[in-house]
CSV table of C-alpha atoms and ligand atoms in Angstrom, one decimal:
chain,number,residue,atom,x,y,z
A,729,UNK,CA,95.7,101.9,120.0
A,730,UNK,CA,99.7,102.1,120.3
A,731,UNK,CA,101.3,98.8,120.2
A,732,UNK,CA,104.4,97.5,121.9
A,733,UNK,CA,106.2,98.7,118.5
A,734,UNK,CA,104.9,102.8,119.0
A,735,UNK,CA,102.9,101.3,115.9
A,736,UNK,CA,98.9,102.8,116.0
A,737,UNK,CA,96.4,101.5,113.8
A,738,UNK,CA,95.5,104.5,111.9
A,739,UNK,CA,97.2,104.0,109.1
A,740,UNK,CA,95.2,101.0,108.4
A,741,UNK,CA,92.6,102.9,107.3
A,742,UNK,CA,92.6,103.2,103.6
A,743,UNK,CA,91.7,105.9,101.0
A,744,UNK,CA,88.2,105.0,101.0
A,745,UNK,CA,87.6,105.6,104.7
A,746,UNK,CA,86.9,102.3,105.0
A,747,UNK,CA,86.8,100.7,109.2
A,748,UNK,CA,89.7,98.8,109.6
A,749,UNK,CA,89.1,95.2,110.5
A,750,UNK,CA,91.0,93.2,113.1
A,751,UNK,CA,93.7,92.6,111.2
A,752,UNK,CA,97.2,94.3,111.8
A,753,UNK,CA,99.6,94.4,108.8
A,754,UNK,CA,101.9,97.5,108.6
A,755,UNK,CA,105.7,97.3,108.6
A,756,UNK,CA,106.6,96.1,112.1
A,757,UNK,CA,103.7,93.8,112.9
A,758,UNK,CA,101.3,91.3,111.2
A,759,UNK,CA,98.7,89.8,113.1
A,760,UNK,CA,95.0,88.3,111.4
A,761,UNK,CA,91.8,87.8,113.2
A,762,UNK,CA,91.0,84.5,111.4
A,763,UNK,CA,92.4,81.3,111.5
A,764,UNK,CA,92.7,81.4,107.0
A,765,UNK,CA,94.9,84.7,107.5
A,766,UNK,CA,94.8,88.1,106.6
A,767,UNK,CA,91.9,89.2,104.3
A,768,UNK,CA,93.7,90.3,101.4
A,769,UNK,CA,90.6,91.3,99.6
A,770,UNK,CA,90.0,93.9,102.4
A,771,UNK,CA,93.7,94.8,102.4
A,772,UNK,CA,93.8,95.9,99.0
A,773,UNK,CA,90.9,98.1,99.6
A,774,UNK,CA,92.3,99.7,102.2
A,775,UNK,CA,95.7,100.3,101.0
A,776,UNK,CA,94.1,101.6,97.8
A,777,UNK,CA,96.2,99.0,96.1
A,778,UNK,CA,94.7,97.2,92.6
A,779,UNK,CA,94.3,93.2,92.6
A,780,UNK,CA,95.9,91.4,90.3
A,781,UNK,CA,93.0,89.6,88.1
A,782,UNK,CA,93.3,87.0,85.5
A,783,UNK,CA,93.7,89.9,82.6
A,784,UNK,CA,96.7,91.4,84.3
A,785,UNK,CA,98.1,88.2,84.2
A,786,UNK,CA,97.7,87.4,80.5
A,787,UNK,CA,99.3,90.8,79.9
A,788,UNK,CA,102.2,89.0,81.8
A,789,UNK,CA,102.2,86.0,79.4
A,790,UNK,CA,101.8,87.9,76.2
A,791,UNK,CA,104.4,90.4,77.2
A,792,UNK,CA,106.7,87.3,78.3
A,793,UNK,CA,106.1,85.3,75.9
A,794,UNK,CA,106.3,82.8,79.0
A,795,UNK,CA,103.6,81.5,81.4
A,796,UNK,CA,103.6,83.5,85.1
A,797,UNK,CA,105.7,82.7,87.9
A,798,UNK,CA,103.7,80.0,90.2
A,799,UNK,CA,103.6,82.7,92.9
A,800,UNK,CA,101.3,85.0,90.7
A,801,UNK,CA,99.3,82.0,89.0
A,802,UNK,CA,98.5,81.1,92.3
A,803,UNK,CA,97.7,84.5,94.1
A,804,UNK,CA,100.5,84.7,96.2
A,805,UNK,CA,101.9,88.1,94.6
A,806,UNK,CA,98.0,89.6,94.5
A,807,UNK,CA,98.7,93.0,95.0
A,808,UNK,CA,99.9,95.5,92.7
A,809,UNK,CA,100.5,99.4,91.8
A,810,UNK,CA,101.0,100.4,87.8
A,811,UNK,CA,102.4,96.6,86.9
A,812,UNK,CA,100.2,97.3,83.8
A,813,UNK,CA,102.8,100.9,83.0
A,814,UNK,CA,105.7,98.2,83.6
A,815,UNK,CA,104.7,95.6,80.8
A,816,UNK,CA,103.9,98.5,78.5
A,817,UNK,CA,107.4,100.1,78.8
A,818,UNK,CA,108.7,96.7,79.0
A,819,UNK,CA,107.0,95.5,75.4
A,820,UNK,CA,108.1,99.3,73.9
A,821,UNK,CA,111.7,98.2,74.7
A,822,UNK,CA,112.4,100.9,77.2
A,823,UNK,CA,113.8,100.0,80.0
A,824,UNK,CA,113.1,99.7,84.1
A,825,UNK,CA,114.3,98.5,87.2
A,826,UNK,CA,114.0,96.2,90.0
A,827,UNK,CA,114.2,97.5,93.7
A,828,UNK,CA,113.8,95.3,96.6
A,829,UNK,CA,115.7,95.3,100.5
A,830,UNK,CA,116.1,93.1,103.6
A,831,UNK,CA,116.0,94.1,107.1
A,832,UNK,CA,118.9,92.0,108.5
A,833,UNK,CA,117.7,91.7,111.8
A,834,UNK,CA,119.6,88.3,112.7
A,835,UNK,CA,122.5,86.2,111.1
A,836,UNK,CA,120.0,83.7,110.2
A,837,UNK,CA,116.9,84.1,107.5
A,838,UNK,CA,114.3,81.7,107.5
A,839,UNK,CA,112.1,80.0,104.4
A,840,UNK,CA,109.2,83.2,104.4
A,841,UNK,CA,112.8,85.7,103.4
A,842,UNK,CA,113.4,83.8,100.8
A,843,UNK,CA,110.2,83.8,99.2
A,844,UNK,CA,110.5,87.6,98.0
A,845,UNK,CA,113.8,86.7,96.4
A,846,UNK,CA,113.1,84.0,94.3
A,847,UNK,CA,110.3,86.1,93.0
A,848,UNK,CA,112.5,89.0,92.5
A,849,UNK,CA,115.4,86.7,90.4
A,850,UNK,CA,112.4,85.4,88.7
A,851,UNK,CA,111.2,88.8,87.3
A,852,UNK,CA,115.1,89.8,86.5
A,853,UNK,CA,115.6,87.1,84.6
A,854,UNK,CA,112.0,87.6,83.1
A,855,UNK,CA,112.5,91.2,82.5
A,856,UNK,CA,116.4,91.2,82.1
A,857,UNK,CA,117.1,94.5,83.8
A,858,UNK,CA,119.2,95.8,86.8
A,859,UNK,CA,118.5,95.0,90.4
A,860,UNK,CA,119.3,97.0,93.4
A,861,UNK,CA,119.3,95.1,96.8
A,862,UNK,CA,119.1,97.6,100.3
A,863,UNK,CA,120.4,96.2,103.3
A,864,UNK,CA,118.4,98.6,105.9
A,865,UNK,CA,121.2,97.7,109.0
A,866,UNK,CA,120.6,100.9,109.9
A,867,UNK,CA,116.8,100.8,110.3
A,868,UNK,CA,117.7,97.6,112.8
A,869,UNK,CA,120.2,99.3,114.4
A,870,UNK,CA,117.3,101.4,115.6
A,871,UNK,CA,114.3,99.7,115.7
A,872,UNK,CA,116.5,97.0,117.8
A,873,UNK,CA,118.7,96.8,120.3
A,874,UNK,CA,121.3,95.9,118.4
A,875,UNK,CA,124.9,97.9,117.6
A,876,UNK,CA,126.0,99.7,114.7
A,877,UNK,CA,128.6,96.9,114.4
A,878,UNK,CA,126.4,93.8,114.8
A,879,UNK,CA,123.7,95.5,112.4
A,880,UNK,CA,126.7,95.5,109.6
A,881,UNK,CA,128.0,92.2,110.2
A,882,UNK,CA,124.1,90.8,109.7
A,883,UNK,CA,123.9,92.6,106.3
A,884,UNK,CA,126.8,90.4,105.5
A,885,UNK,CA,126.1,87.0,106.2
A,886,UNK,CA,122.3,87.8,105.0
A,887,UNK,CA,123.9,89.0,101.3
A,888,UNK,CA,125.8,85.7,101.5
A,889,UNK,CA,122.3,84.1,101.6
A,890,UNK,CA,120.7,86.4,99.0
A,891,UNK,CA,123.4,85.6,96.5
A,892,UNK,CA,123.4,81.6,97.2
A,893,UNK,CA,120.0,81.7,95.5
A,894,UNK,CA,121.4,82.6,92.2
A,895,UNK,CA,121.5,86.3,91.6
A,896,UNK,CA,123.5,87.2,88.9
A,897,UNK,CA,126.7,89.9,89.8
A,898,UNK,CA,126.5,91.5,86.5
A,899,UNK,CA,123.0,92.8,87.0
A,900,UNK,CA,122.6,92.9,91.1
A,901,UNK,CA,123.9,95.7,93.3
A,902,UNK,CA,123.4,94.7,97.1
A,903,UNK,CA,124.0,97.6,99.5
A,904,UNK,CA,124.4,98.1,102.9
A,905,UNK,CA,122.9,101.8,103.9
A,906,UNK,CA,125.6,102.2,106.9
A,907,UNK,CA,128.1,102.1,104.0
A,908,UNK,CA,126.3,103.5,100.6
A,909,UNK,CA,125.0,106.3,101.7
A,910,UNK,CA,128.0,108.1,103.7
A,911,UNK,CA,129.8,107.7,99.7
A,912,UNK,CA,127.0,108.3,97.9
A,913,UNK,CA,126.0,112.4,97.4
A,914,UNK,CA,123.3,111.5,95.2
A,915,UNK,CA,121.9,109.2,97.3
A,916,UNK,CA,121.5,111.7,100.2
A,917,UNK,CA,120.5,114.6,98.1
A,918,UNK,CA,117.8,112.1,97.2
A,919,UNK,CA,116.9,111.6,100.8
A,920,UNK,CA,117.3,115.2,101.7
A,921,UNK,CA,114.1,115.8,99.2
A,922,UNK,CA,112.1,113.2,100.2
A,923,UNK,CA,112.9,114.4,103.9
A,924,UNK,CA,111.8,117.8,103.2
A,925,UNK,CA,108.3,116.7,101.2
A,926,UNK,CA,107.3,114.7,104.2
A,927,UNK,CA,106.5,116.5,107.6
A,928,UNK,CA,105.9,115.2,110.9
A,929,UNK,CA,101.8,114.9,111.0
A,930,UNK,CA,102.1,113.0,107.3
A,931,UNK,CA,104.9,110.6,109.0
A,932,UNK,CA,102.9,110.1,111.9
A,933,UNK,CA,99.4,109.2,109.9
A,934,UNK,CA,100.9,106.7,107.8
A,935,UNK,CA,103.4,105.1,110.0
A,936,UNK,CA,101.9,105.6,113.6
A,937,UNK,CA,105.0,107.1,115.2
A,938,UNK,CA,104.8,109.1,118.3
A,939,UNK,CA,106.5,111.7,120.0
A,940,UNK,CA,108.6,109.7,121.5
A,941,UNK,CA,110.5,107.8,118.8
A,942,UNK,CA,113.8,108.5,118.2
A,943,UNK,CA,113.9,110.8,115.3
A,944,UNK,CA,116.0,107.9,113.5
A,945,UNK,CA,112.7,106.3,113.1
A,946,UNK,CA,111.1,109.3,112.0
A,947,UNK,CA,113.3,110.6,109.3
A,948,UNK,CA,114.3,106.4,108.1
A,949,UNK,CA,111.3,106.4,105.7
A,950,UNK,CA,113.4,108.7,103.4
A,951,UNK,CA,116.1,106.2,103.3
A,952,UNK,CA,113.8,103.1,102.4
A,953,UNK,CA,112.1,105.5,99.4
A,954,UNK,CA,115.6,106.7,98.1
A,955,UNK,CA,116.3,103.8,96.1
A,956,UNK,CA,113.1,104.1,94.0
A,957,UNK,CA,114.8,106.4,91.9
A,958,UNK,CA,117.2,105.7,89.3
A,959,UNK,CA,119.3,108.7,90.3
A,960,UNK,CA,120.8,107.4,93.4
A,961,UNK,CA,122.8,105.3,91.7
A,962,UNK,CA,124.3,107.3,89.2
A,963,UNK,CA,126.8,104.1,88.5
A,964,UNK,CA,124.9,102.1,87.1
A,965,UNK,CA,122.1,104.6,85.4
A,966,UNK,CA,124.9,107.2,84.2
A,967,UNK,CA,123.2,110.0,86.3
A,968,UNK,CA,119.8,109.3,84.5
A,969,UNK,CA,116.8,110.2,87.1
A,970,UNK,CA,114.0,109.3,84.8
A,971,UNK,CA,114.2,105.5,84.7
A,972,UNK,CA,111.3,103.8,86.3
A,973,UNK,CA,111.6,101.3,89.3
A,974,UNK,CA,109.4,98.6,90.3
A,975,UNK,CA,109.4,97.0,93.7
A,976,UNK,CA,108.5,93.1,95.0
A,977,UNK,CA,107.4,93.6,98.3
A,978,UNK,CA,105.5,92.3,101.2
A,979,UNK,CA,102.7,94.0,101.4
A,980,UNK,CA,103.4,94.9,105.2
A,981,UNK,CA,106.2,97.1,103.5
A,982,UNK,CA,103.5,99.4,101.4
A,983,UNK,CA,103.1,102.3,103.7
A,984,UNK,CA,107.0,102.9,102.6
A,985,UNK,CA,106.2,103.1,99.3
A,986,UNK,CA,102.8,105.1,99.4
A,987,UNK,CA,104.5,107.9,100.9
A,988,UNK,CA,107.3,107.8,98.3
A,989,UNK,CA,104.9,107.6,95.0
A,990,UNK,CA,102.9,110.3,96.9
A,991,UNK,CA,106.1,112.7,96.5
A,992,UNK,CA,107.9,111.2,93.0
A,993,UNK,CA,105.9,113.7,91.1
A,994,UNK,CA,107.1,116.8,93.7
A,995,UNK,CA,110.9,116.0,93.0
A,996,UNK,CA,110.3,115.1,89.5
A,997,UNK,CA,111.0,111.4,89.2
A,998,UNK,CA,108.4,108.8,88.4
A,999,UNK,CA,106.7,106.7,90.6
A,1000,UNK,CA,107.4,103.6,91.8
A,1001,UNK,CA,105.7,100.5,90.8
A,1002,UNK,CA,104.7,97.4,93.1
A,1003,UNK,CA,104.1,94.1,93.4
A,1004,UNK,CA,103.2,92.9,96.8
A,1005,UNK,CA,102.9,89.5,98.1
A,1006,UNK,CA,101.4,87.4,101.0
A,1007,UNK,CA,102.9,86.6,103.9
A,1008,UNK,CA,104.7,83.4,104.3
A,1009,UNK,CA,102.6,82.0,107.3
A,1010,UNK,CA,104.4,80.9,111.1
A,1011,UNK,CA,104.7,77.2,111.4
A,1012,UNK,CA,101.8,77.3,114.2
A,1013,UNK,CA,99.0,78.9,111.8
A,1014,UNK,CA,98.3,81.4,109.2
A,1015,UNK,CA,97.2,84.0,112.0
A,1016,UNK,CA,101.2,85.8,111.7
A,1017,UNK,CA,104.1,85.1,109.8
A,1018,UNK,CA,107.2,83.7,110.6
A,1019,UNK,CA,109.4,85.6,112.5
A,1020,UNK,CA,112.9,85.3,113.2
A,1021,UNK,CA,112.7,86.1,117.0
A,1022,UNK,CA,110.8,82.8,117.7
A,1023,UNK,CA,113.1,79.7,116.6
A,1024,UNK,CA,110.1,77.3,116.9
A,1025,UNK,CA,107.8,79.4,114.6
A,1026,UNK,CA,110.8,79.1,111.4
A,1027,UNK,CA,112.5,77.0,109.5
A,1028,UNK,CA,115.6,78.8,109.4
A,1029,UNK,CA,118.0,78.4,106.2
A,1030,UNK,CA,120.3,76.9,108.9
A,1031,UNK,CA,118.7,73.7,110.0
A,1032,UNK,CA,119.3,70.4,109.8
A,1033,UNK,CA,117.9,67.6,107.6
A,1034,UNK,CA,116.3,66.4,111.4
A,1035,UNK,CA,115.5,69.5,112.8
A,1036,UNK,CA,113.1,70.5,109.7
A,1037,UNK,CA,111.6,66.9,109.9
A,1038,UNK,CA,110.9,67.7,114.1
A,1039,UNK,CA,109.9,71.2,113.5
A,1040,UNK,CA,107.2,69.9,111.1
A,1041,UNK,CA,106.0,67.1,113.1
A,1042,UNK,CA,105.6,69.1,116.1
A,1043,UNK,CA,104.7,72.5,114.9
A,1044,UNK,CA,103.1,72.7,111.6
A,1045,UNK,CA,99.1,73.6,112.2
A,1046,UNK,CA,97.6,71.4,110.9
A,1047,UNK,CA,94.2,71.1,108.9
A,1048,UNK,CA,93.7,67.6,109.5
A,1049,UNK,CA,90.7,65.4,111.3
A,1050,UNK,CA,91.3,64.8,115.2
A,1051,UNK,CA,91.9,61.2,114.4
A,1052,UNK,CA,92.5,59.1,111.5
A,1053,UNK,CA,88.6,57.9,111.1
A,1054,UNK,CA,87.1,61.7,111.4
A,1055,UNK,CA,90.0,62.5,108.7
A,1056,UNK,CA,88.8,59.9,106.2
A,1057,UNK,CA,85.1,61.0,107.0
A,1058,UNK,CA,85.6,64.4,106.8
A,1059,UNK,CA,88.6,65.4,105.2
A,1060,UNK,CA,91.3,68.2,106.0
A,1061,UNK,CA,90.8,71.6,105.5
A,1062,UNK,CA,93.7,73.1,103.5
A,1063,UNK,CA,93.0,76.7,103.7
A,1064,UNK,CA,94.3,76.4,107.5
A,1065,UNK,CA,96.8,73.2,107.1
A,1066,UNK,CA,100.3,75.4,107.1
A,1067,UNK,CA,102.2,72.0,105.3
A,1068,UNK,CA,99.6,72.5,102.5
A,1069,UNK,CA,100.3,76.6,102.4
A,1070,UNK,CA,103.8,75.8,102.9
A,1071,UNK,CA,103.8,73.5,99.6
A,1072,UNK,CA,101.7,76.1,97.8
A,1073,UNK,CA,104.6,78.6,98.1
A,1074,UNK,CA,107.2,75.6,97.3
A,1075,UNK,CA,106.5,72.8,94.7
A,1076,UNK,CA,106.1,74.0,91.7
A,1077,UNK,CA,104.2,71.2,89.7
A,1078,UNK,CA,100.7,72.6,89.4
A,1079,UNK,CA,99.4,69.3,89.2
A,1080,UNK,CA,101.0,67.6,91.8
A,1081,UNK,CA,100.1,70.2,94.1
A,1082,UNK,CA,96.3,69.9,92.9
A,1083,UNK,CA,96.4,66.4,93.3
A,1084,UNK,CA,97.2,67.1,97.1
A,1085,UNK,CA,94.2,69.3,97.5
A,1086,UNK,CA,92.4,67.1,96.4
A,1087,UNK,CA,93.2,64.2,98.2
A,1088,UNK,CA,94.0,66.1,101.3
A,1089,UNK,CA,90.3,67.6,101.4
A,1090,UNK,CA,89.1,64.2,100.8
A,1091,UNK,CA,90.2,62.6,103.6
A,1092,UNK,CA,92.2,60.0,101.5
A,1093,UNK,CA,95.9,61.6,102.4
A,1094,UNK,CA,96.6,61.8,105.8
A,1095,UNK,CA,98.2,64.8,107.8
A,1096,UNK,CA,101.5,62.5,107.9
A,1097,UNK,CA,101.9,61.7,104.7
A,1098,UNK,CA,101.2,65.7,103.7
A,1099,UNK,CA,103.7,66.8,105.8
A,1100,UNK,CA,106.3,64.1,104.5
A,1101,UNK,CA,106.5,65.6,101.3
A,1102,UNK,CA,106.7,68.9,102.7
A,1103,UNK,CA,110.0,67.7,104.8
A,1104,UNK,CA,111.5,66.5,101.8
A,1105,UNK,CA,111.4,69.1,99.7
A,1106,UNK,CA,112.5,71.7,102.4
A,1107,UNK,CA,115.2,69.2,103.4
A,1108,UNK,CA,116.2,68.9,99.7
A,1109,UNK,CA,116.1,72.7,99.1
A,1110,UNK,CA,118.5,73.6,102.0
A,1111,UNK,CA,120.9,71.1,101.3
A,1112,UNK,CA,121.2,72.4,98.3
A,1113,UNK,CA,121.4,76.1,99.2
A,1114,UNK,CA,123.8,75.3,102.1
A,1115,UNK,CA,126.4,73.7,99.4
A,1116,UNK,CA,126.0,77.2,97.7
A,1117,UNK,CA,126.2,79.7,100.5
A,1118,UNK,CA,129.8,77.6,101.5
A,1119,UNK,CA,130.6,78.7,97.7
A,1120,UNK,CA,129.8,82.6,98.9
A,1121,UNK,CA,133.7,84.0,100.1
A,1122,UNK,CA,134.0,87.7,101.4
A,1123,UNK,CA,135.6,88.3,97.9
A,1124,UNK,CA,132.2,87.3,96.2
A,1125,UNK,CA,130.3,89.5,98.6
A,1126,UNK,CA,132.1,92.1,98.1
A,1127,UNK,CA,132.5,92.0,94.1
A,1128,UNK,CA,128.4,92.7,94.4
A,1129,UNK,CA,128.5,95.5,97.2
A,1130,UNK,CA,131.3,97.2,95.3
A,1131,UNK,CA,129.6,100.5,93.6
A,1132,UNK,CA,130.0,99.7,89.8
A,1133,UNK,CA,128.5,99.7,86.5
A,1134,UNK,CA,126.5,96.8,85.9
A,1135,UNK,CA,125.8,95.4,82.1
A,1136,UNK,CA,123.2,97.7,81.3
A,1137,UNK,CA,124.1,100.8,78.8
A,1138,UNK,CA,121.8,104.3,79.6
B,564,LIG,N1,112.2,97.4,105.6
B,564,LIG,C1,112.5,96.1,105.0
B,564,LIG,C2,112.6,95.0,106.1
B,564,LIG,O1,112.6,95.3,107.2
B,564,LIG,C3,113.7,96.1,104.1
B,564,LIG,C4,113.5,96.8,102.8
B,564,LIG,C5,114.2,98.0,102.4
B,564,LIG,C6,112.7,96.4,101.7
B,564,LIG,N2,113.8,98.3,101.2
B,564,LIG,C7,112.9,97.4,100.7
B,564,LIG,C8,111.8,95.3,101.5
B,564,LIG,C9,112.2,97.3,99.5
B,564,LIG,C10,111.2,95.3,100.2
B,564,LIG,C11,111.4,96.3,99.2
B,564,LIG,O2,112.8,93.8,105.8
């Protein structure tokens, strides 16, 4: 079942032996059978992964002392590994830290890259601990056919993005792997183990690789599970190897990070923790996510005030009746309307956004009006972020890539 990325299903099968469903989700392709998406249910059963359920997310609260982010109130971030660990260490004041990474596979990231971010700046500022940020321009370099050179330059103007949506430089270290890990020893001696825990037959079960990949792609899955461990960056953990990390994710990006919790315990580090999320769905329905490659599927952190308002109004799947009179008879359907799923991953008023359901499924609020507040709150959230990239210089990109202790004592 090899796909057009040298991606085979196997490793869709989970822990329980369960039959894999239609759906593909692994780290190169997302595709659902049904029009409502991918069945997460089925998805954490298969990836072995544990839901998170209303008592996981009063442990949140109480630990917080703050209600959770919208994105896990709502089911958004659904998925998790050893979160529970994470609020325990977190309440016994010891510490932990954040690990997340970008694929820079064009200059320009669109609304579902974002998502993952704001979550991540969320739990920093929740949790108040360190943050480590890989730019994998080398895993595009070879998944794409793209140069060495372009790959770089990407990881640039997409750290430009990151940090316009707030990150703070005294607790964020954003990397580029082309240039960290040629300086960094105890990086590579951290991928050197992971290499040598991992064989071939183990590479090719979870990640569907074949024979004839470049052995780039074989051997990258060390480089994505490196940063899990607190000793690769001796700068900022003062050599320490025991500090715990814990990863926001898509959950297309799990298979990485089973295989590297699989062989923590072999080179004596502790596991990484997760958090995975949904997918942020493709302006023409929830069946894939948005993707870069296709303009018209995005709405890239680029566009106009006009070209978000056309994009909408011509692309966004909508849930709606066929005409206004079968709308107000039977109402719209909200689980497949991607303006509604977009606003459930954007406006955070609770009630407002209930108030939408509502009068969406009734029939009362028409498709138009549904996507008009969607336009202006995406037109109103890039303006603002494109006045704060402009702010981003090279000097400010490079005073977070710069190897250095952040404000965090070990
Ligand atoms: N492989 C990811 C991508 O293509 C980038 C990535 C690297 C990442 N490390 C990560 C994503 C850790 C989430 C968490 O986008």
């Amino acid at each position: 079942m090899a796909n057009t990325t040298g991606m085979a299903n196997l490793n869709l099968t989970g822990d329980d032996g369960t039959v894999p469903t239609e759906d593909e989700v692994n780290p190169w392709e997302v595709h659902a059978s049904s029009a409502t998406g991918v069945d997460y249910d089925k998805l954490i059963k298969r990836f072995g992964s544990s839901p998170i359920d209303s008592a996981l997310l009063s442990k949140f609260e109480t630990t917080l002392g703050q209600p959770p982010h919208f994105l896990l109130r709502r089911g958004i971030v659904f998925s998790h590994r050893d979160m529970d660990q994470i609020l325990a260490l977190h309440s016994q004041g010891k510490p932990f830290f954040l690990y997340t990474g970008r694929g820079p596979s064009s200059e320009a990231m669109h609304m579902g890259h974002v998502i993952p971010f704001l979550f991540t700046k969320w739990l920093q500022e929740a949790f108040n601990v360190p943050l480590v940020i890989q730019m994998t321009d080398d895993e595009k370099f070879l998944w794409k056919d793209i140069s060495l050179e372009t790959a770089r330059s990407y990881t640039t103007e997409n750290a430009k993005d990151i940090i316009a949506l707030g990150f703070d430089p005294e607790r964020t270290f954003i990397f580029s792997d082309l240039d960290y890990i040629g300086s960094s020893p105890e990086f590579y001696r951290n991928m050197c183990r992971v290499q040598k825990a991992v064989t071939f037959n183990q590479a090719k079960g979870i990640f569907g690789f074949t024979e004839s990949d470049c052995i780039g792609k074989i051997s990258f899955p060390a480089i994505q599970a490196a940063p899990s461990f607190s000793s690769s960056f001796p700068h900022i953990f003062n050599s320490r190897s025991d500090i715990p990390c814990l990863i926001p994710c898509a959950i297309d990006q799990d298979p990485y990070f089973r295989m590297t919790r699989d062989v923590a315990p072999r080179i004596g580090c502790p596991k990484p923790a997760l958090l995975h999320s949904t997918f942020f769905p493709a302006l023409q329905g929830c069946q894939t996510k948005m993707s870069a490659s296709d303009p018209n599927s995005s709405v890239f952190l680029t566009d106009t005030p006009k070209a978000v308002k056309d994009k909408i109004n011509k692309y966004a799947f909508s849930g709606g009746g066929a005409t206004v009179e079968e709308h107000k008879k039977n109402g719209g359907n909200c689980d497949i309307d991607v303006s509604y799923q977009y606003l459930r991953f954007f406006l955070d008023d609770d009630q407002r956004l209930e108030k939408i359901l509502q009068d969406y499924s009734s029939g009362e609020l028409l498709t138009g009006y549904l996507k008009k507040e969607l336009i202006e709150l995406l037109q109103a959230f890039l303006k603002s972020h494109q006045e704060k990239r402009k702010a981003v210089t090279d000097e400010v990109v490079k005073q977070f890539m710069t190897p250095r202790k952040l404000k965090f004592d070990y």
